[in-house]
Amino acid sequence: MDFFDLFLSLTSVVLVAILGDFNSTLAAAGATAPITSSIAIVLFDRQHQRKVDTRTVIGQQHLVDISTKVIKGVFASLIFAVCFNLLARKGFSLTPCMLYSYCAWTTTWIMLQVI
């Protein structure tokens, strides 16, 4: 990871934190924006390009692979959010909501890796 990669990652996190101070809608938008996904894809591509000199159709398979894994991760995150929302509606406090939602996320993530 070089300076640009680190700068991009940190800047994105700081921007989301600053926007979240304004209101809950901006905080939710920042939480659901594909910031980490896009950063991960860019960093993964940059690392791949350091190893491979040519950009061919076959050379783009790494982008297909990482984006497919991102789709699986987004689905697992959706399960996390739905589980958290349902538990909060039932009156659970923050800690049980987080614990059970992460269990749901982990289970979903593991199941999707088999597919």
mmCIF file of C-alpha atoms in Angstrom:
data_model
loop_
_atom_site.group_PDB
_atom_site.id
_atom_site.type_symbol
_atom_site.label_atom_id
_atom_site.label_comp_id
_atom_site.label_asym_id
_atom_site.label_seq_id
_atom_site.Cartn_x
_atom_site.Cartn_y
_atom_site.Cartn_z
ATOM 1 C CA MET A 1 0.000 0.000 0.000
ATOM 2 C CA ASP A 2 1.457 3.336 -0.995
ATOM 3 C CA PHE A 3 0.696 6.880 0.177
ATOM 4 C CA PHE A 4 -2.146 7.404 -2.321
ATOM 5 C CA ASP A 5 -3.929 4.257 -1.166
ATOM 6 C CA LEU A 6 -3.643 5.247 2.475
ATOM 7 C CA PHE A 7 -4.719 8.841 1.756
ATOM 8 C CA LEU A 8 -7.779 7.682 -0.200
ATOM 9 C CA SER A 9 -8.860 5.342 2.587
ATOM 10 C CA LEU A 10 -8.406 7.833 5.405
ATOM 11 C CA THR A 11 -10.017 10.711 3.502
ATOM 12 C CA SER A 12 -13.124 8.650 2.848
ATOM 13 C CA VAL A 13 -13.482 7.676 6.491
ATOM 14 C CA VAL A 14 -13.027 11.275 7.658
ATOM 15 C CA LEU A 15 -15.581 12.576 5.134
ATOM 16 C CA VAL A 16 -18.179 10.071 6.303
ATOM 17 C CA ALA A 17 -17.526 11.016 9.936
ATOM 18 C CA ILE A 18 -17.868 14.733 9.164
ATOM 19 C CA LEU A 19 -21.057 14.278 7.129
ATOM 20 C CA GLY A 20 -22.516 12.131 9.892
ATOM 21 C CA ASP A 21 -22.285 15.059 12.302
ATOM 22 C CA PHE A 22 -24.864 17.021 10.296
ATOM 23 C CA ASN A 23 -27.830 14.657 10.479
ATOM 24 C CA SER A 24 -28.895 11.028 10.562
ATOM 25 C CA THR A 25 -29.753 10.965 6.846
ATOM 26 C CA LEU A 26 -26.195 11.902 5.911
ATOM 27 C CA ALA A 27 -24.862 9.415 8.444
ATOM 28 C CA ALA A 28 -27.012 6.669 6.898
ATOM 29 C CA ALA A 29 -25.968 7.693 3.393
ATOM 30 C CA GLY A 30 -22.331 7.545 4.439
ATOM 31 C CA ALA A 31 -22.824 4.175 6.104
ATOM 32 C CA THR A 32 -24.413 2.678 2.998
ATOM 33 C CA ALA A 33 -22.307 4.384 0.347
ATOM 34 C CA PRO A 34 -20.030 1.974 -1.500
ATOM 35 C CA ILE A 35 -16.964 3.736 -0.125
ATOM 36 C CA THR A 36 -15.171 0.738 1.312
ATOM 37 C CA SER A 37 -16.205 -1.445 -1.618
ATOM 38 C CA SER A 38 -14.837 0.964 -4.193
ATOM 39 C CA ILE A 39 -11.647 1.551 -2.206
ATOM 40 C CA ALA A 40 -11.148 -2.203 -1.839
ATOM 41 C CA ILE A 41 -11.664 -2.743 -5.570
ATOM 42 C CA VAL A 42 -9.262 0.084 -6.493
ATOM 43 C CA LEU A 43 -6.596 -1.183 -4.084
ATOM 44 C CA PHE A 44 -7.064 -4.764 -5.259
ATOM 45 C CA ASP A 45 -6.750 -3.666 -8.902
ATOM 46 C CA ARG A 46 -3.640 -1.598 -8.173
ATOM 47 C CA GLN A 47 -2.008 -4.568 -6.448
ATOM 48 C CA HIS A 48 -2.974 -6.840 -9.329
ATOM 49 C CA GLN A 49 -1.565 -4.403 -11.900
ATOM 50 C CA ARG A 50 1.763 -4.377 -10.092
ATOM 51 C CA LYS A 51 1.945 -8.124 -10.669
ATOM 52 C CA VAL A 52 0.640 -8.139 -14.278
ATOM 53 C CA ASP A 53 2.011 -5.942 -17.060
ATOM 54 C CA THR A 54 -0.770 -6.242 -19.644
ATOM 55 C CA ARG A 55 -4.479 -5.425 -19.510
ATOM 56 C CA THR A 56 -6.343 -8.027 -21.481
ATOM 57 C CA VAL A 57 -9.848 -9.418 -21.250
ATOM 58 C CA ILE A 58 -8.420 -12.379 -19.377
ATOM 59 C CA GLY A 59 -6.496 -9.917 -17.197
ATOM 60 C CA GLN A 60 -9.782 -8.353 -16.106
ATOM 61 C CA GLN A 61 -11.005 -11.577 -14.498
ATOM 62 C CA HIS A 62 -9.671 -10.346 -11.155
ATOM 63 C CA LEU A 63 -12.206 -7.491 -11.328
ATOM 64 C CA VAL A 64 -15.024 -9.943 -11.971
ATOM 65 C CA ASP A 65 -13.876 -12.067 -9.032
ATOM 66 C CA ILE A 66 -13.589 -9.192 -6.548
ATOM 67 C CA SER A 67 -16.865 -7.574 -7.626
ATOM 68 C CA THR A 68 -18.688 -10.901 -7.237
ATOM 69 C CA LYS A 69 -17.314 -11.167 -3.707
ATOM 70 C CA VAL A 70 -18.398 -7.579 -3.017
ATOM 71 C CA ILE A 71 -21.945 -8.473 -4.114
ATOM 72 C CA LYS A 72 -21.946 -11.352 -1.634
ATOM 73 C CA GLY A 73 -20.642 -9.042 1.081
ATOM 74 C CA VAL A 74 -23.299 -6.424 0.349
ATOM 75 C CA PHE A 75 -26.006 -9.062 0.670
ATOM 76 C CA ALA A 76 -24.562 -10.164 4.022
ATOM 77 C CA SER A 77 -24.530 -6.505 5.117
ATOM 78 C CA LEU A 78 -28.185 -6.193 4.126
ATOM 79 C CA ILE A 79 -28.965 -9.189 6.337
ATOM 80 C CA PHE A 80 -27.067 -7.436 9.165
ATOM 81 C CA ALA A 81 -29.127 -4.252 8.732
ATOM 82 C CA VAL A 82 -32.464 -6.079 8.531
ATOM 83 C CA CYS A 83 -31.639 -8.187 11.593
ATOM 84 C CA PHE A 84 -30.524 -5.112 13.544
ATOM 85 C CA ASN A 85 -33.691 -3.225 12.595
ATOM 86 C CA LEU A 86 -35.992 -6.091 13.572
ATOM 87 C CA LEU A 87 -34.259 -6.579 16.931
ATOM 88 C CA ALA A 88 -34.319 -2.852 17.692
ATOM 89 C CA ARG A 89 -38.044 -2.759 16.873
ATOM 90 C CA LYS A 90 -38.558 -5.582 19.380
ATOM 91 C CA GLY A 91 -36.897 -3.497 22.094
ATOM 92 C CA PHE A 92 -33.414 -5.009 22.237
ATOM 93 C CA SER A 93 -30.612 -2.681 23.334
ATOM 94 C CA LEU A 94 -27.524 -1.864 21.270
ATOM 95 C CA THR A 95 -25.278 -4.706 22.457
ATOM 96 C CA PRO A 96 -27.669 -7.607 21.724
ATOM 97 C CA CYS A 97 -28.646 -5.985 18.424
ATOM 98 C CA MET A 98 -24.993 -5.799 17.386
ATOM 99 C CA LEU A 99 -24.176 -9.293 18.632
ATOM 100 C CA TYR A 100 -27.091 -11.061 16.938
ATOM 101 C CA SER A 101 -26.765 -8.990 13.771
ATOM 102 C CA TYR A 102 -23.075 -9.858 13.453
ATOM 103 C CA CYS A 103 -23.972 -13.527 13.985
ATOM 104 C CA ALA A 104 -26.493 -13.228 11.134
ATOM 105 C CA TRP A 105 -23.901 -11.455 8.965
ATOM 106 C CA THR A 106 -21.259 -14.103 9.684
ATOM 107 C CA THR A 107 -23.637 -16.964 8.951
ATOM 108 C CA THR A 108 -24.757 -15.338 5.708
ATOM 109 C CA TRP A 109 -21.172 -14.594 4.669
ATOM 110 C CA ILE A 110 -20.074 -18.196 5.281
ATOM 111 C CA MET A 111 -23.077 -19.605 3.419
ATOM 112 C CA LEU A 112 -22.445 -17.326 0.431
ATOM 113 C CA GLN A 113 -18.823 -18.400 0.178
ATOM 114 C CA VAL A 114 -19.981 -21.922 -0.623
ATOM 115 C CA ILE A 115 -22.087 -20.684 -3.537
#
